[in-house]
Short mmCIF file of C-alpha atoms in Angstrom, two decimals:
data_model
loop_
_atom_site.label_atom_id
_atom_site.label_comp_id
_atom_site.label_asym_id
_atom_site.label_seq_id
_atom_site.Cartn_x
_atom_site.Cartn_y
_atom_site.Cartn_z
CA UNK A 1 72.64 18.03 144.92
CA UNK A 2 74.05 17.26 148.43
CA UNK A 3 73.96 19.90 151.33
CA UNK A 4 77.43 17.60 152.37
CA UNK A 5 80.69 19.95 152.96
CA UNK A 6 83.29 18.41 151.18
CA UNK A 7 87.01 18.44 152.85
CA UNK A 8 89.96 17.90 150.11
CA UNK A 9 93.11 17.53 151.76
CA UNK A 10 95.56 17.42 148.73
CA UNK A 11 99.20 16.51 149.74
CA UNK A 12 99.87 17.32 145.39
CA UNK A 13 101.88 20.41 144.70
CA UNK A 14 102.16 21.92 141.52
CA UNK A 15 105.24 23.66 142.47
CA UNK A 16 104.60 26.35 139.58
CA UNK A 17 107.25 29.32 141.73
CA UNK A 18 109.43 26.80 142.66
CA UNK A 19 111.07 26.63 139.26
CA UNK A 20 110.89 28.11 135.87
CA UNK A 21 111.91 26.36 132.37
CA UNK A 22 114.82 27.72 130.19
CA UNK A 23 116.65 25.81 127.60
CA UNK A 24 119.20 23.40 128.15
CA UNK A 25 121.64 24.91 125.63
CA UNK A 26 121.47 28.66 127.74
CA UNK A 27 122.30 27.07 130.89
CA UNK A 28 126.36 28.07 131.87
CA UNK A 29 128.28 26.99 134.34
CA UNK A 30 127.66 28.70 138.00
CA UNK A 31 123.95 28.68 137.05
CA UNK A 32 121.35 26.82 138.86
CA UNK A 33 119.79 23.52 137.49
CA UNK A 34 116.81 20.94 138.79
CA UNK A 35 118.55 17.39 137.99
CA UNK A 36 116.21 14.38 139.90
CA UNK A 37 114.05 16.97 141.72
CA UNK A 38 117.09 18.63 143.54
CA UNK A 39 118.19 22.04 143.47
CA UNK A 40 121.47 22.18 142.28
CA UNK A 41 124.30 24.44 141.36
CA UNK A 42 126.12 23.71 137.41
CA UNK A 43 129.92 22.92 137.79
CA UNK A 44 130.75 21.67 134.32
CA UNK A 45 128.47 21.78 130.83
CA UNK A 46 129.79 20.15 127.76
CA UNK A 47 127.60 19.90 124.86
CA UNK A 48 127.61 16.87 122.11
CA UNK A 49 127.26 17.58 118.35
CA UNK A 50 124.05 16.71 116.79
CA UNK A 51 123.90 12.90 115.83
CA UNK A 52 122.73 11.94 112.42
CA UNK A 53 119.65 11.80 113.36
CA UNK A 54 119.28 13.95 116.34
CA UNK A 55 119.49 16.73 118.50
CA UNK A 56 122.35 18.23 120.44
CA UNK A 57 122.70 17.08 124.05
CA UNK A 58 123.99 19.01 127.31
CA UNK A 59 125.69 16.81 129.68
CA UNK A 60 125.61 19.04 132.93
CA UNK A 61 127.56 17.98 136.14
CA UNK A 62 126.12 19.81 139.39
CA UNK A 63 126.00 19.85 142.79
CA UNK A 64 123.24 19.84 145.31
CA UNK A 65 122.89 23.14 146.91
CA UNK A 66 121.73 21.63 150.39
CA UNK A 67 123.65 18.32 150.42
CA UNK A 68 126.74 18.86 148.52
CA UNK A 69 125.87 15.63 146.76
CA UNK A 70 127.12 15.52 143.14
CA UNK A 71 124.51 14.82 140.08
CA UNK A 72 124.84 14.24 136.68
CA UNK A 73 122.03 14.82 133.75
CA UNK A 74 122.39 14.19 130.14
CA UNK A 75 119.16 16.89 128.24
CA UNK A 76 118.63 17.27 124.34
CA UNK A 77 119.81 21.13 124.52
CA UNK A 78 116.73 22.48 122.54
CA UNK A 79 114.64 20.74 125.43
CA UNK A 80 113.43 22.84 128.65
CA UNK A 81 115.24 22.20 132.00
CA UNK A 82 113.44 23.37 135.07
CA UNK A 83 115.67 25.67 136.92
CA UNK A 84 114.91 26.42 140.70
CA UNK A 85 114.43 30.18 142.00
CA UNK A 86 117.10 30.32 144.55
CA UNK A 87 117.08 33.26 147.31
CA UNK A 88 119.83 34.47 149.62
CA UNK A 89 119.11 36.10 152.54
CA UNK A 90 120.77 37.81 155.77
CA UNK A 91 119.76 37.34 159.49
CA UNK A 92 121.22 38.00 162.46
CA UNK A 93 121.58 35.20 165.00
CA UNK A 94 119.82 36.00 168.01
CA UNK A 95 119.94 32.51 169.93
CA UNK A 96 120.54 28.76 169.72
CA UNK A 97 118.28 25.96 171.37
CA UNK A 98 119.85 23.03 172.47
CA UNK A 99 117.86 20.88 170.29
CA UNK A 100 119.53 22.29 167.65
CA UNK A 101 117.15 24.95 166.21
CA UNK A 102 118.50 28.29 165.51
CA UNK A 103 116.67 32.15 166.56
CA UNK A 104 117.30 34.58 163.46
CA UNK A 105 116.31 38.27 163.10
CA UNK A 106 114.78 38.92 160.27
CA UNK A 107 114.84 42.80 158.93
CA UNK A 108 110.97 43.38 159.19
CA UNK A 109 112.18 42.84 163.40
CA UNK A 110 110.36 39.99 163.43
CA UNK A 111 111.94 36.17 164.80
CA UNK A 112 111.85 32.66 162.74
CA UNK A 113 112.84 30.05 164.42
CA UNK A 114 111.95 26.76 162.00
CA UNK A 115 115.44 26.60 161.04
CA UNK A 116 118.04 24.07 162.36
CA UNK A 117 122.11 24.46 162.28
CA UNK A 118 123.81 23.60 159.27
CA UNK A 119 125.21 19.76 158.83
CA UNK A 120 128.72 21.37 157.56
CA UNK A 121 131.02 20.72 160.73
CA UNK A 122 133.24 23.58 159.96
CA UNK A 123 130.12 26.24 159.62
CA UNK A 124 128.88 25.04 162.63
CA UNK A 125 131.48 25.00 164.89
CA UNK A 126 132.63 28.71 163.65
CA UNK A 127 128.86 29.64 164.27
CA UNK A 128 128.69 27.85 167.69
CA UNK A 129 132.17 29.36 168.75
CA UNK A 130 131.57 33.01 167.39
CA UNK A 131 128.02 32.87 169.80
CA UNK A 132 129.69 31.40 172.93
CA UNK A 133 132.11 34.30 172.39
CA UNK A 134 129.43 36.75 172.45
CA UNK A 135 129.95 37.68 168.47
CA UNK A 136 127.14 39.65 166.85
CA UNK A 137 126.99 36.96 163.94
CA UNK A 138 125.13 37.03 160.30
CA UNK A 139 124.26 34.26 158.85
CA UNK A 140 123.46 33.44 155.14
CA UNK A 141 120.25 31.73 154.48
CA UNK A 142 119.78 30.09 151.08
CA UNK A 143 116.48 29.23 149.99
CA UNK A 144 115.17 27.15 146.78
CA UNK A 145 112.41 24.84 146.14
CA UNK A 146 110.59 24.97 149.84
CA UNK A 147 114.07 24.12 151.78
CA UNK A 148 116.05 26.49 153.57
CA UNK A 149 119.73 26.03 155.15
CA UNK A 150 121.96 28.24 156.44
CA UNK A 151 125.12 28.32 154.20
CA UNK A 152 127.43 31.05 155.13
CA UNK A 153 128.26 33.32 158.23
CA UNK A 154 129.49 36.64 158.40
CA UNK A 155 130.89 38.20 161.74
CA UNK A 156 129.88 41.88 162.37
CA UNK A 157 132.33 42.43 165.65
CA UNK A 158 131.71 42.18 169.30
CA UNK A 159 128.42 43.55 171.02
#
């Protein structure tokens, strides 16, 4: 045996929390779905009839929950779908950088600052306006499968 100490630097992730399996015929509308290795959100499920020789299929229609892009997967419905664990959470905004990067307030009183504004011009201009105007603002954090965006705002009144 070698005395050598062996570095691994693995860039593979298993992913095993980012998702979970449930079966394509229990997934409803409004629910959450993995379609190309996307998190998405279902906005339409129609299921086939079994073929003579074959199984029932799902056809879901769903959006991306970060990009708004729409997706579209056809799954046997006795088959496992990977569905992602999505998380909402509330911060306050404490400050905004100039290169974009947003200071939130989380409620252990502690900052994080690795997030950036949200792409959606009308979300970011009402969150850019309410903190010029001095607004102590909320925003909405969702969270699924390692990516994080700010999605919503809520406005708790003047300082």
């Amino acid at each position: 045996m070698s005395d050598e100490e062996h570095q691994f630097e693995s860039k593979a992730d298993a992913g095993a929390s980012k998702t979970y399996p449930q079966q394509a015929g229990t997934i409803r509308k409004n629910g959450y779905i993995v379609i190309k290795a996307r998190p998405c959100k279902v906005v339409e499920v129609s299921t086939s009839k079994t073929g003579k020789h074959g199984h029932a299929k799902c056809h879901f229609v769903a959006i991306d929950i970060f990009t708004g892009k729409k997706l579209e997967d056809i799954v046997p419905s006795s088959h496992n779908c990977d569905v992602p664990h999505v998380n909402r959470t509330d911060y306050q905004l404490i400050d905004i950088s100039e290169d974009g990067f947003v200071s939130l307030l989380t409620d252990s009183g502690n900052t994080k600052d690795d997030l950036r504004l949200p792409t959606d011009e009308n979300l970011l201009s009402l969150i850019k306006d309410g903190f010029a105007e001095g607004k102590d603002l909320v925003v909405s954090v969702m969270s699924a499968m390692g990516e994080e965006q700010i999605n919503a705002l809520k406005d708790i009144g003047p300082k």
